[in-house]
Coordinates of C-alpha atoms and ligand atoms in Angstrom, one line a residue:
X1 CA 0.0 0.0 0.0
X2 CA 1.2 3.3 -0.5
X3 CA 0.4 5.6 2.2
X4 CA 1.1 9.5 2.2
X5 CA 1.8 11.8 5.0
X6 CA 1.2 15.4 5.0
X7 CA 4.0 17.1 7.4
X8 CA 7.0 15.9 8.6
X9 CA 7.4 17.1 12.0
X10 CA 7.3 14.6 15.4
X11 CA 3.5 13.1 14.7
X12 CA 3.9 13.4 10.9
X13 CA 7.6 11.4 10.8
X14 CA 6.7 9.2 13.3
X15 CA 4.0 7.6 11.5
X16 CA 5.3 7.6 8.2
X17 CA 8.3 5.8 9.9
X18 CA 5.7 3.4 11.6
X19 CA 3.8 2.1 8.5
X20 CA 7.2 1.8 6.7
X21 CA 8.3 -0.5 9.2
X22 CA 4.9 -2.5 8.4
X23 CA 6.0 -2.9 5.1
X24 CA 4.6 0.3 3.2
X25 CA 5.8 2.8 0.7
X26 CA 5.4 5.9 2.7
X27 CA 5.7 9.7 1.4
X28 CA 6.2 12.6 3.5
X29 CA 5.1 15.4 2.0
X30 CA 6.2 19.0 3.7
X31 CA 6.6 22.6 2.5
X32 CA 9.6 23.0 4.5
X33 CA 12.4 22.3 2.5
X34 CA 15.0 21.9 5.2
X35 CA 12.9 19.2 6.7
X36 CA 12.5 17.4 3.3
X37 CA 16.2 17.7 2.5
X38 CA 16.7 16.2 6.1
X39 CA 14.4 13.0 5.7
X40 CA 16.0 12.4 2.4
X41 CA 19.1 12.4 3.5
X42 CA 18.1 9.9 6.1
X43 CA 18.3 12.4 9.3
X44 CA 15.4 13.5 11.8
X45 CA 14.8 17.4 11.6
X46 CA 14.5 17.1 15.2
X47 CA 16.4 15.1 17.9
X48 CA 14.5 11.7 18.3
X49 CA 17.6 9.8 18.0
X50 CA 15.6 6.0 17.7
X51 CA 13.1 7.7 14.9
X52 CA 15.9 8.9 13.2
X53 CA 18.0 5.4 13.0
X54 CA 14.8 3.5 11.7
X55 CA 14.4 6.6 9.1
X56 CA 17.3 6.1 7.9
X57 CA 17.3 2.8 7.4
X58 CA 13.8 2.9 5.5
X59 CA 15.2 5.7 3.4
X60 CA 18.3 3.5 2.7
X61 CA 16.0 0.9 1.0
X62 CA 13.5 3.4 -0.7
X63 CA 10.6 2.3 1.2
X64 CA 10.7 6.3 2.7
X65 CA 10.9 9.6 1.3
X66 CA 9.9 13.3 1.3
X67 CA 8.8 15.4 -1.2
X68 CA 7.9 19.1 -1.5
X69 CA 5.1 18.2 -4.0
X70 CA 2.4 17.8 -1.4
X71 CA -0.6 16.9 -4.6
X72 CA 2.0 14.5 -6.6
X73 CA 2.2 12.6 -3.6
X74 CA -1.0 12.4 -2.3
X75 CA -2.0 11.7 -5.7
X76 CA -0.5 8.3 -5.5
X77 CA -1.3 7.2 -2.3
X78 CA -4.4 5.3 -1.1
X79 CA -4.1 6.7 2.5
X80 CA -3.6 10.6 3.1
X81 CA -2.7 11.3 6.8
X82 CA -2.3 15.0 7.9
X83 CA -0.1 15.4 10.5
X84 CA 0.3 19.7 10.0
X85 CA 1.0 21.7 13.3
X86 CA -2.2 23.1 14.9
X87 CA -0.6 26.0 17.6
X88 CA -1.9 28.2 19.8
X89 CA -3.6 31.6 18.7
X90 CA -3.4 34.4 21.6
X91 CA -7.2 33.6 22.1
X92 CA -6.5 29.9 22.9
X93 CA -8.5 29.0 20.0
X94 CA -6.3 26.7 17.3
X95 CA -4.9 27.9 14.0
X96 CA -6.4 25.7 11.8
X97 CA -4.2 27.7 8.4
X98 CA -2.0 24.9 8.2
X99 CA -4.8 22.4 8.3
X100 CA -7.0 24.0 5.7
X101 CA -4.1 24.6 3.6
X102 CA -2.9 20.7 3.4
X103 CA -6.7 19.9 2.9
X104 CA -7.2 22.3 0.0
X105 CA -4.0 20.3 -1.8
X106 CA -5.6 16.9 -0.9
X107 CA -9.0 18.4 -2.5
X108 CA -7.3 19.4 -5.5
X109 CA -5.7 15.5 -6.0
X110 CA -9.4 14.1 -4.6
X111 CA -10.8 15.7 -7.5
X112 CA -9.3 14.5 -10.3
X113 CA -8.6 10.8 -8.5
X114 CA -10.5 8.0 -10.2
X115 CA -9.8 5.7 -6.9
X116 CA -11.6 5.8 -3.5
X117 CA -8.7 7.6 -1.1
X118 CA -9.1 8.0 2.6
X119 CA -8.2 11.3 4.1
X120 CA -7.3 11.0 7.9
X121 CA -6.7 13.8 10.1
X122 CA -4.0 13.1 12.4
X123 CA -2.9 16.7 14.0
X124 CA -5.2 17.7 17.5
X125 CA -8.3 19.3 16.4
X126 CA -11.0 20.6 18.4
X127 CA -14.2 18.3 18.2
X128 CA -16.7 19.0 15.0
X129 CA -13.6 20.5 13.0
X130 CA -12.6 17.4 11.2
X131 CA -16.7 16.9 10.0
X132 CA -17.3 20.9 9.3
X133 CA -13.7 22.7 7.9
X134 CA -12.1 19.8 6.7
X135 CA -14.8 18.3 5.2
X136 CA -15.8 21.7 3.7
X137 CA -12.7 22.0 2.5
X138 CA -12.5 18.6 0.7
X139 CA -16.0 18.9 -1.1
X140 CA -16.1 22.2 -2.2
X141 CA -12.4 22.0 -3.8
X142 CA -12.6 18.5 -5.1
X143 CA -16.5 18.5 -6.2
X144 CA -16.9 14.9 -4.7
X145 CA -18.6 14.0 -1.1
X146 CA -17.2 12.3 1.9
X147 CA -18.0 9.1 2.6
X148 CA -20.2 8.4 -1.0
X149 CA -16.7 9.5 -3.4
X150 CA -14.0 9.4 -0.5
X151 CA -13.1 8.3 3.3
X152 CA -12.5 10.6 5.9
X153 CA -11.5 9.3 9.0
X154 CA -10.1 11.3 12.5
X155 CA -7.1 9.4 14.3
X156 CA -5.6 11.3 17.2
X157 CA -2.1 10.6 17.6
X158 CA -1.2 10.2 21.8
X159 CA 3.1 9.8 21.5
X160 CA 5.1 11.3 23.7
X161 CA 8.3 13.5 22.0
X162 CA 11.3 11.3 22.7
X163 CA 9.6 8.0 22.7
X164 CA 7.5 8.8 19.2
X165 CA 8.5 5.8 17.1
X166 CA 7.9 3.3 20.1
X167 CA 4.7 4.9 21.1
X168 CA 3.4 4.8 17.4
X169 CA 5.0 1.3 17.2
X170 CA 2.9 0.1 20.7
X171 CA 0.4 2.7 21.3
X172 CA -1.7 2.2 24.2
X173 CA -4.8 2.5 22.2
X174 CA -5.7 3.5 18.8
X175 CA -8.6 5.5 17.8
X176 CA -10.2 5.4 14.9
X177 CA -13.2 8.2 14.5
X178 CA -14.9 7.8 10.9
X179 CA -17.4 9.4 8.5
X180 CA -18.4 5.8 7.3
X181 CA -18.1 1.9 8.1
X182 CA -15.8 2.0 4.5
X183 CA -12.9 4.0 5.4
X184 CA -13.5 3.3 8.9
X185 CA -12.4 -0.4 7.9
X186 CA -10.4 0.0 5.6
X187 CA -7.8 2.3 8.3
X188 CA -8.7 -0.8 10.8
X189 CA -6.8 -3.1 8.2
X190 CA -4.2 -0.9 7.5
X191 CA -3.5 -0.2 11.2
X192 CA -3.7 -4.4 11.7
X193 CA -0.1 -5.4 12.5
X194 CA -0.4 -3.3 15.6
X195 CA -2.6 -5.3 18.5
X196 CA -3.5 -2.6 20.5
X197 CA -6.6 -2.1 21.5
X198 CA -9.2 -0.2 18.6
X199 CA -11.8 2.5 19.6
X200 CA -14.1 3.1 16.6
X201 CA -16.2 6.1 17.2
X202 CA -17.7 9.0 15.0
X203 CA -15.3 11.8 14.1
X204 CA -15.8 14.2 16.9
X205 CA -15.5 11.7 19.7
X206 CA -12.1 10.9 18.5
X207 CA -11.4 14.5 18.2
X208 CA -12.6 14.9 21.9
X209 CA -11.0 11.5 23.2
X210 CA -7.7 13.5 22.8
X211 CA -8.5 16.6 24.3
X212 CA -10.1 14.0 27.4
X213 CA -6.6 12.7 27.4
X214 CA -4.4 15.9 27.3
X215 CA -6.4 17.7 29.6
X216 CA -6.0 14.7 32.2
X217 CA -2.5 14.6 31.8
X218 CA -2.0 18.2 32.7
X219 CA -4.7 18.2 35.6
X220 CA -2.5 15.4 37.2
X221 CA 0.7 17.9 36.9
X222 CA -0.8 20.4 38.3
X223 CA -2.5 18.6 40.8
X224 CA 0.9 17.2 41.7
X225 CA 2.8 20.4 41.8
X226 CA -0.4 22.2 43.9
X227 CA 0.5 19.2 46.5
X228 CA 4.2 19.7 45.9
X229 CA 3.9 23.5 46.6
X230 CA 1.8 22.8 50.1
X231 CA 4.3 19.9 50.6
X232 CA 7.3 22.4 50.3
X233 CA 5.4 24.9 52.6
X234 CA 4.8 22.6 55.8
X235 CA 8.8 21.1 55.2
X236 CA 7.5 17.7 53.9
X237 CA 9.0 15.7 50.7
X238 CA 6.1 15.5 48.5
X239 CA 7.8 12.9 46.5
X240 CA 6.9 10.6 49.4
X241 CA 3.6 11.5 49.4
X242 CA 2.4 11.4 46.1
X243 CA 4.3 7.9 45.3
X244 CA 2.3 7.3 48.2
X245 CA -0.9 8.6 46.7
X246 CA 0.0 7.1 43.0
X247 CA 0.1 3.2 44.4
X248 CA -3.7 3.5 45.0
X249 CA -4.8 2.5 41.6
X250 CA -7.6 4.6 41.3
X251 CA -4.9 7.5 41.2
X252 CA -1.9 5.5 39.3
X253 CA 1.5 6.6 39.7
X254 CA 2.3 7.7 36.2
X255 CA 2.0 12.1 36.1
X256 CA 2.9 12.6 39.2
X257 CA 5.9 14.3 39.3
X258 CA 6.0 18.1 40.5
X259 CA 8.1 20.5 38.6
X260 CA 8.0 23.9 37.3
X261 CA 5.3 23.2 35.3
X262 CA 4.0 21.2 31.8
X263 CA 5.5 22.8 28.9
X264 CA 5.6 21.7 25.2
X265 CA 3.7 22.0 22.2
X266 CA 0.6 20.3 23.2
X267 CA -0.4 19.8 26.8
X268 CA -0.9 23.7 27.1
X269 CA -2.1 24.7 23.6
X270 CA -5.1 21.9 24.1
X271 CA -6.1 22.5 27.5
X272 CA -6.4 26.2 26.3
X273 CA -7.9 25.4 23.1
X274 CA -10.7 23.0 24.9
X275 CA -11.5 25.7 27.4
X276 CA -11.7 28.3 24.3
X277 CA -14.3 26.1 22.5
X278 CA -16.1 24.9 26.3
X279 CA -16.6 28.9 26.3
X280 CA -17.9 29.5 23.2
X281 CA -20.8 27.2 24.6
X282 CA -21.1 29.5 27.3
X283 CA -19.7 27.3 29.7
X284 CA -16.9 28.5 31.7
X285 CA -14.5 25.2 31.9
X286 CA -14.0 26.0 35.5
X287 CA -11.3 23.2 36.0
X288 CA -9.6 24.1 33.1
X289 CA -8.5 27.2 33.9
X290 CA -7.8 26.3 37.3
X291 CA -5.4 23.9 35.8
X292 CA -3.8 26.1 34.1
X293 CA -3.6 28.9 36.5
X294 CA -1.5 26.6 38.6
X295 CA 0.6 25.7 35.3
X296 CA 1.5 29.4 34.7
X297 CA 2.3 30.3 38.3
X298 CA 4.7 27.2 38.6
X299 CA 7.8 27.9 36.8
X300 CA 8.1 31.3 39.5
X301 CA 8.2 28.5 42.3
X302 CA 11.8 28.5 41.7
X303 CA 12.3 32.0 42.4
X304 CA 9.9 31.5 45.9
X305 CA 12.7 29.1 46.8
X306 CA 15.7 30.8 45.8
X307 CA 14.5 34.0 47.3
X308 CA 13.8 32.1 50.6
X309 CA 17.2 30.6 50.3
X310 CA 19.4 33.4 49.0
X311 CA 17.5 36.4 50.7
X312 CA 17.3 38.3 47.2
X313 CA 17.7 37.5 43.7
X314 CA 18.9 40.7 42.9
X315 CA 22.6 40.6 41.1
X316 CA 22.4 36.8 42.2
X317 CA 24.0 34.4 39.4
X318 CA 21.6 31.9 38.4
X319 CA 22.6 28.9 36.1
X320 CA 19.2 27.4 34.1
X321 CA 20.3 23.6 33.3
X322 CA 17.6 22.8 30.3
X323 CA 16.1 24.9 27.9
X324 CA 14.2 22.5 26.2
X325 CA 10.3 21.6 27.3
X326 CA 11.8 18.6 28.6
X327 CA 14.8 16.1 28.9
X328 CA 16.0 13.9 26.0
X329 CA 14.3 16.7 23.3
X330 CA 15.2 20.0 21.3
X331 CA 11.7 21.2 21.3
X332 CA 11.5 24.5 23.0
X333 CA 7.7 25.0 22.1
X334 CA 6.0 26.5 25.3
X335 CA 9.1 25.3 27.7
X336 CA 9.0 26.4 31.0
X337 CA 12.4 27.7 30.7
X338 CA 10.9 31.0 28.9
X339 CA 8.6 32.3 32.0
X340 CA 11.4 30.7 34.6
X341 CA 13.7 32.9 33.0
X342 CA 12.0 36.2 32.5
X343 CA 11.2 35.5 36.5
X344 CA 14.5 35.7 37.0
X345 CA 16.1 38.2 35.4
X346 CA 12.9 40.8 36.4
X347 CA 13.7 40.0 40.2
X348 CA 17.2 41.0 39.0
X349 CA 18.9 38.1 38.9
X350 CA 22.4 37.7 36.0
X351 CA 21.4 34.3 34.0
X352 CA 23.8 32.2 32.6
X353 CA 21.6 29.5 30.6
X354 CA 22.6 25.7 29.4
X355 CA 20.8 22.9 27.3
X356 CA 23.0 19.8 25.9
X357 CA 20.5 20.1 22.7
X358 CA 18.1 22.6 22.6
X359 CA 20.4 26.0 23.3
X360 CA 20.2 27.1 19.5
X361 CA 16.4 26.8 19.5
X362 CA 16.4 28.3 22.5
X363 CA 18.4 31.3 21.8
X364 CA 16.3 32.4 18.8
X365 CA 13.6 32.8 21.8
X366 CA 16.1 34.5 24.1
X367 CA 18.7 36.2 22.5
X368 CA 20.1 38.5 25.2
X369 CA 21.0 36.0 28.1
X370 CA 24.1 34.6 28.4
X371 CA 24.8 30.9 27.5
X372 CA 27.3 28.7 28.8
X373 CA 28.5 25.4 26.5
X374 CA 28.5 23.5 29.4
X375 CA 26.7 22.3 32.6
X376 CA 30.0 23.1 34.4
X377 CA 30.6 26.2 32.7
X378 CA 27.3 27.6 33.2
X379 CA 27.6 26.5 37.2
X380 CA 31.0 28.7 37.4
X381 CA 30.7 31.2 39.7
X382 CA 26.7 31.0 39.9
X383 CA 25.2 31.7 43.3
X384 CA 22.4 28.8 42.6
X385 CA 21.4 26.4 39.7
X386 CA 17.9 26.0 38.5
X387 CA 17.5 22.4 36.9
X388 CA 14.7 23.2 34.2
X389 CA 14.7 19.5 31.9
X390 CA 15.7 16.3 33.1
X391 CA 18.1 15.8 31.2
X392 CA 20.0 12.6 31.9
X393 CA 23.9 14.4 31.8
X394 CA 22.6 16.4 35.0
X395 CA 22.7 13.8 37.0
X396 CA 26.3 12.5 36.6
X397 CA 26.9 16.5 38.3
X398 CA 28.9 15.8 40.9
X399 CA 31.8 17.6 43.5
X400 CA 33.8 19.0 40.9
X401 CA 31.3 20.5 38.9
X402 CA 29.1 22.0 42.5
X403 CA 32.8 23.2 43.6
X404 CA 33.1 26.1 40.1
X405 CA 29.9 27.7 41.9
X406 CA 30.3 30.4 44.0
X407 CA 27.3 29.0 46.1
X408 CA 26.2 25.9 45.7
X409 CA 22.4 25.1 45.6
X410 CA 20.5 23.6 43.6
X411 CA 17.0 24.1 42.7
X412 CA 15.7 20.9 41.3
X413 CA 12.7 22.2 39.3
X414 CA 12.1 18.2 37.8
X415 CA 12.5 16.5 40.7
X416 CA 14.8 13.6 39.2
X417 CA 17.9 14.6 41.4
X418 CA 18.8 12.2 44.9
X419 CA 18.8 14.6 47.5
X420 CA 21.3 13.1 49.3
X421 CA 23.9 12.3 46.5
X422 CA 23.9 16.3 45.8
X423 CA 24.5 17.3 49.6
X424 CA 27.1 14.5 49.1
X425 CA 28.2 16.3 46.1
X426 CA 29.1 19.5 48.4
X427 CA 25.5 21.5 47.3
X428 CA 22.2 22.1 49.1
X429 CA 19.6 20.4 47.9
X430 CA 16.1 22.2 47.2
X431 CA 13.3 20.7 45.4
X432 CA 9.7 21.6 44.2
X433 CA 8.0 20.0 47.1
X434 CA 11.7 19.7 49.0
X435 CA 12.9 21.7 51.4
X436 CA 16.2 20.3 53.6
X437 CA 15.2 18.9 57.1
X438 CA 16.6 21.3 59.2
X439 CA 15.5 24.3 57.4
X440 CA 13.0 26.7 59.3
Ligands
NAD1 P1 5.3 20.0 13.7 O1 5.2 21.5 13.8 O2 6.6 19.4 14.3 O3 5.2 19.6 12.2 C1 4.2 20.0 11.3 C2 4.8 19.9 9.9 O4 3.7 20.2 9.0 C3 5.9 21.0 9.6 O5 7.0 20.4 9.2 C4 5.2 21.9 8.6 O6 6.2 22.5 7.7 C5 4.3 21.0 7.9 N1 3.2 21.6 7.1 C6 2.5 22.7 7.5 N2 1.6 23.0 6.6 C7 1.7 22.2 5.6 C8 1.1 22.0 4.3 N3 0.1 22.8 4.0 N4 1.5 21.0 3.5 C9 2.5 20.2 3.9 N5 3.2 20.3 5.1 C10 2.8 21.3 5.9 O7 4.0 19.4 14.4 P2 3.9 18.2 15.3 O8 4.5 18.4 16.6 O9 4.2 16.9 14.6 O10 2.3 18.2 15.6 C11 1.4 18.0 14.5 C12 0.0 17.8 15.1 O11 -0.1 16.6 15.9 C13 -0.5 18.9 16.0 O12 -1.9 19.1 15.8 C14 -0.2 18.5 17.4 O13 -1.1 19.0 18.3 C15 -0.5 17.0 17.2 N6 0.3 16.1 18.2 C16 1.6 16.4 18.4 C17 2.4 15.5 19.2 C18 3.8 15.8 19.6 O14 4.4 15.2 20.4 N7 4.5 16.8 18.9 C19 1.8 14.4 19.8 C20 0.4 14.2 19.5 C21 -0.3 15.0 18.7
UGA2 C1 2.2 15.0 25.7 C2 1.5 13.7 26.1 O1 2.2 13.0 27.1 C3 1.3 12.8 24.9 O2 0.5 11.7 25.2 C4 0.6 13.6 23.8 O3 0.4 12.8 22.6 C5 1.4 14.8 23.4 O4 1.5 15.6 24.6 C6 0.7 15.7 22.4 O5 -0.5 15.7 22.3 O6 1.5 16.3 21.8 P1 4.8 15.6 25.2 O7 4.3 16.9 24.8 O8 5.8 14.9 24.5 O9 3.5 14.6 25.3 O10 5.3 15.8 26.7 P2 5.1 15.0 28.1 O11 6.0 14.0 28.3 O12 3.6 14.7 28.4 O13 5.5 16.3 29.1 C7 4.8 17.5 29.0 C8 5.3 18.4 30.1 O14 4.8 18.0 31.4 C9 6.8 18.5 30.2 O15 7.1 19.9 30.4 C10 7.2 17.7 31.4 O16 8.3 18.1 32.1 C11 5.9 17.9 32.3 N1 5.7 16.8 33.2 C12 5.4 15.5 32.8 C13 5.7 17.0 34.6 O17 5.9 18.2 35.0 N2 5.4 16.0 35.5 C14 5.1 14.8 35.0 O18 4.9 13.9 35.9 C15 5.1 14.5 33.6

């Protein structure tokens, strides 16, 4: 079968990387030329090191490539997947552009196709927009109707960045919303090879299974970091309590981990974008926004601490360890790091920043801080360290590296440090949801 893929970014590669490896001749198609020339040449655009050594290999044996020419590709394919970017506008609501404008190509190739295609939406769309825009979109530019002259299926994508081939590979459930029992089946058999368990719905229960994930997802991080924040208040390790909490199974363990909030480019732009379209409706999404107000007071938890601990920020040294949104990526969409920062350096504070991946995506963000090529070089002469993305290189940071700083404490704002292997380490340990034992 030949399947095409419309954009070639994490959801996008991941797939067309994941029906290669079940034995199909994919097609990425993206305007972007530097991510076409990347997949071509066998590389990931972004780092996803595992993604990138199975592209590689499929584009080694011509089962994968990319093409600018979004309509010659779809033209050939009997599956069109679009995987475009759907961010943020400043209302919350989601910018749909790139969406329209991949479906307007696949209407053009729909309508002078002879063969029944199926179109599947793959990017996060609010619920009804897969059955009103796109489907607009489809019939007025290729003349034909969904469902009687073409398929048109919804298939939220749930992987997380740095595990996106494994989690396409073994998803934990795949959904599969559909216009019709035709192309409903007909993704059913293509998605076959994979065992996990199939949800068939309609179209805009797929759409809204996603945002039901999402939207948990964050409400357990903030939930966490609320606890974690109360924890750190009454001088009690809230890592203890909420693995404590998690074993019950009716709260699970997973999603629990405090921290200076849930960055990236899709746990905040959905929970905003569901709230956006709950209001519309006239209702008012009450837990949403609490969930988010605790999200976008989190990353200045740091500064609570290091103002406790330091007495001022002002003309302090702070080294941020981690740009990116989390450990193990180079995404910087929505990263904590951007508010944790801007925190900073308005209570006064110098900041000397550091990522092992994501520092030139970063800097486009933040061009006037300074930036250190080095965990160790950033911690030189700092008065505290911020650890922003758990990345795993910050936890080999030992004596010699705490020893460059001119005070050294650490603010773990991910919670993956030991506390006791830092103090070893010569540094005080702080935590969201940690303070030392004999602190007052
Ligand atoms: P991305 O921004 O990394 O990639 C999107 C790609 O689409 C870009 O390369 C862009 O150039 C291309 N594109 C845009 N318009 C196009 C057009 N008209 N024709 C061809 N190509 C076009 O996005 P992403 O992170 O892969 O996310 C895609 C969608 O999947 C979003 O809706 C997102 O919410 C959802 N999602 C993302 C993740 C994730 O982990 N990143 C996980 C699940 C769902
Ligand atoms: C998230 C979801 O986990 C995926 O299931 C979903 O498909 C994806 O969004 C999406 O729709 O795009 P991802 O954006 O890769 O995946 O990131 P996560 O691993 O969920 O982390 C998001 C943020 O939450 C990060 O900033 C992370 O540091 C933070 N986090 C995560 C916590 O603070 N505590 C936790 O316990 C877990």
């Amino acid at each position: 079968m030949r399947v095409c893929v419309i954009g070639a970014g994490y959801v996008g590669l991941a797939t067309a990387v994941m029906f290669g490896k079940l034995g199909h001749e994919v097609v990425c198609a993206d305007v972007d030329e530097r991510r076409v020339r990347a997949v071509n040449s066998g590389k990931s655009p972004f780092y996803e090191p595992p993604l990138e050594k199975e592209l590689s290999r499929l584009v080694k044996k011509g089962m994968l490539k990319a093409s600018k020419d979004v309509l010659g590709s779809a033209r050939e394919s009997a599956f069109i997947f679009i995987c475009v970017q759907t961010p943020s506008l400043s209302s919350g609501r989601i910018d749909i552009r790139a969406l329209k404008a991949a479906s307007r190509s696949v209407a053009k190739v729909l309508r002078k196709s002879e063969d029944y295609k199926v179109v599947v939406v793959k990017s996060t769309v609010v619920p009804s927009t897969t059955d009103t825009v796109v489907r607009e979109v489809l019939e007025v530019g290729s003349k034909k109707t969904a469902g009687r002259d073409f398929g048109l299926c919804m298939n939220p994508e749930f992987l997380q960045e740095g595990s996106a081939l494994k989690d396409s590979m073994e998803p934990t459930r795949i959904v599969i919303g559909a216009i019709d029992k035709r192309c409903g089946n007909a993704l059913m058999k293509l998605y076959s090879p994979i065992s996990s368990d199939k949800i068939r719905t309609d179209l805009r229960t797929a759409e809204m299974i996603k945002y039901a994930s999402n939207v948990f997802l964050a409400t357990k991080i903030s939930y966490a970091n609320e606890m974690a924040n109360i924890c750190y208040r009454l001088g009690i390790d809230s890592d203890v309590v909420l693995n404590a909490a998690g074993k019950d199974p009716r709260i699970g363990p997973l999603f629990l981990k405090p921290g200076l909030g849930f960055g990236g480019s899709c746990l905040p732009k959905d929970v905003k974008a569901l709230r956006q379209k709950a209001r519309s409706m006239q209702y008012p999404g009450r837990l949403l926004n609490a969930v988010l107000a605790v999200n976008d007071e989190q990353p200045f938890e740091a500064s609570f601490i290091l103002k406790e601990v330091l007495g001022t920020l002002e003309r302090r040294r702070i080294a941020v360890l981690g740009l990116s949104f989390k450990g193990n990526v180079d995404d910087v969409r929505e990263t904590r790091a951007i508010p944790l920062i801007a925190g900073l350096l308005a209570s006064g504070a110098e900041v000397v920043a550091y990522d092992p991946m994501a520092a030139s995506n970063f800097i486009e963000l933040m061009p006037t801080i300074m930036y250190a090529s080095s965990a160790k070089e950033a911690l030189d002469g700092a008065d505290a360290c911020i650890i922003q993305a758990d990345w795993p290189e910050f936890k080999r940071l030992g004596r010699k590296e705490f020893s460059r700083m001119r005070n050294p404490v650490v603010v773990d704002g991910r919670r993956f440090l030991v506390p006791a292997e830092v103090e070893k380490a010569g540094a005080r340990y702080y935590g969201i949801g940690y303070k030392p034992a004999n602190e007052p």
